[in-house]
Short mmCIF file of C-alpha atoms in Angstrom, two decimals:
data_model
loop_
_atom_site.label_atom_id
_atom_site.label_comp_id
_atom_site.label_asym_id
_atom_site.label_seq_id
_atom_site.Cartn_x
_atom_site.Cartn_y
_atom_site.Cartn_z
CA UNK W 1 -57.84 7.32 73.62
CA UNK W 2 -54.28 5.89 74.24
CA UNK W 3 -52.73 8.40 71.76
CA UNK W 4 -54.87 11.18 73.32
CA UNK W 5 -53.67 10.37 76.63
CA UNK W 6 -50.05 10.29 75.49
CA UNK W 7 -50.59 13.69 74.01
CA UNK W 8 -51.73 14.74 77.51
CA UNK W 9 -48.65 13.37 78.93
CA UNK W 10 -46.60 15.43 76.42
CA UNK W 11 -48.44 18.60 77.21
CA UNK W 12 -47.94 17.95 81.00
CA UNK W 13 -44.15 17.66 80.50
CA UNK W 14 -43.85 20.64 78.22
CA UNK W 15 -45.71 22.76 80.85
CA UNK W 16 -43.49 21.87 83.73
CA UNK W 17 -41.36 24.73 84.82
CA UNK W 18 -43.11 27.06 82.44
CA UNK W 19 -45.18 30.12 83.46
CA UNK W 20 -47.80 29.33 80.86
CA UNK W 21 -49.36 25.80 81.06
CA UNK W 22 -49.73 24.08 77.86
CA UNK W 23 -52.18 21.70 79.49
CA UNK W 24 -55.69 22.84 80.57
CA UNK W 25 -59.14 21.49 81.58
CA UNK W 26 -60.06 21.24 77.82
CA UNK W 27 -57.15 18.88 77.17
CA UNK W 28 -58.32 16.60 79.98
CA UNK W 29 -61.83 16.72 78.78
CA UNK W 30 -60.89 15.77 75.19
CA UNK W 31 -59.16 12.60 76.61
CA UNK W 32 -62.19 11.90 78.87
CA UNK W 33 -64.48 12.13 75.90
CA UNK W 34 -62.11 9.98 73.72
CA UNK W 35 -62.57 7.20 76.39
CA UNK W 36 -66.34 7.65 76.54
CA UNK W 37 -66.53 6.96 72.63
CA UNK W 38 -63.73 4.33 72.56
CA UNK W 39 -65.40 1.13 73.94
CA UNK W 40 -62.14 0.47 75.61
CA UNK W 41 -62.52 -2.00 78.41
CA UNK W 42 -60.69 0.16 80.86
CA UNK W 43 -62.22 3.46 79.57
CA UNK W 44 -64.40 4.02 82.75
CA UNK W 45 -61.35 3.55 85.11
CA UNK W 46 -59.14 5.75 83.16
CA UNK W 47 -61.77 8.39 82.75
CA UNK W 48 -62.48 8.31 86.51
CA UNK W 49 -58.74 8.41 87.04
CA UNK W 50 -58.34 11.65 84.90
CA UNK W 51 -61.18 13.32 86.69
CA UNK W 52 -59.60 12.46 90.02
CA UNK W 53 -56.27 13.91 88.84
CA UNK W 54 -57.93 17.11 87.93
CA UNK W 55 -59.79 17.28 91.26
CA UNK W 56 -56.48 17.01 93.19
CA UNK W 57 -54.47 19.48 90.96
CA UNK W 58 -53.45 22.70 92.63
CA UNK W 59 -53.18 24.50 89.16
CA UNK W 60 -55.69 26.05 86.99
CA UNK W 61 -56.56 22.70 85.56
CA UNK W 62 -59.73 22.05 87.35
CA UNK W 63 -62.61 19.96 86.36
CA UNK W 64 -65.77 21.61 85.00
CA UNK W 65 -69.15 20.40 84.20
CA UNK W 66 -68.03 19.07 80.94
CA UNK W 67 -65.37 16.89 82.82
CA UNK W 68 -67.99 15.41 85.22
CA UNK W 69 -70.62 14.81 82.27
CA UNK W 70 -67.96 13.11 80.23
CA UNK W 71 -67.22 10.62 82.91
CA UNK W 72 -70.93 10.01 83.32
CA UNK W 73 -71.25 9.39 79.51
CA UNK W 74 -68.25 7.14 79.75
CA UNK W 75 -70.07 5.11 82.31
CA UNK W 76 -73.36 5.08 80.39
CA UNK W 77 -71.80 4.13 77.09
CA UNK W 78 -69.48 1.32 78.54
CA UNK W 79 -70.11 -2.22 77.39
CA UNK W 80 -67.35 -3.49 79.58
CA UNK W 81 -68.15 -1.85 82.87
CA UNK W 82 -70.93 -3.14 85.10
CA UNK W 83 -73.57 -0.50 84.31
CA UNK W 84 -74.79 0.62 87.54
CA UNK W 85 -76.46 3.88 88.16
CA UNK W 86 -74.62 4.22 91.60
CA UNK W 87 -71.43 4.91 89.61
CA UNK W 88 -73.00 7.62 87.75
CA UNK W 89 -74.62 9.09 90.96
CA UNK W 90 -71.20 8.97 92.67
CA UNK W 91 -69.81 11.32 89.98
CA UNK W 92 -72.64 13.62 90.24
CA UNK W 93 -72.28 13.78 94.11
CA UNK W 94 -68.68 14.55 93.47
CA UNK W 95 -69.78 17.50 91.09
CA UNK W 96 -72.26 18.68 93.80
CA UNK W 97 -69.56 18.65 96.59
CA UNK W 98 -67.07 20.41 94.29
CA UNK W 99 -69.77 23.00 93.41
CA UNK W 100 -70.20 23.74 97.07
CA UNK W 101 -66.55 24.17 97.63
CA UNK W 102 -65.69 26.34 94.53
CA UNK W 103 -68.52 28.72 95.13
CA UNK W 104 -70.94 27.57 92.39
CA UNK W 105 -68.43 27.71 89.56
CA UNK W 106 -69.81 24.39 88.26
CA UNK W 107 -73.55 24.38 87.69
CA UNK W 108 -75.34 21.12 86.56
CA UNK W 109 -77.95 21.57 83.80
#
């Protein structure tokens, strides 16, 4: 996941000042999923941080259902994070709030 996050940083730098973004929602989702599969002790914290970055961006990089489910998977698969349903429920609440805000662009399965 470290290399994937460095690549995300590279894409972000390359996108600055450009009309066309090199970085997009899919780029972030790839990194979130890399953290979910990594077993890294900071995976949950980093995945949640990336999701928060996406939620706060004003560009076309916005979280989608895969972004939220990737973070929930990261929480569920973590061996280093105190497994707590409330963490996953909080991510689900954020998805539901965002869904209301963006006129139902995101629909949980």
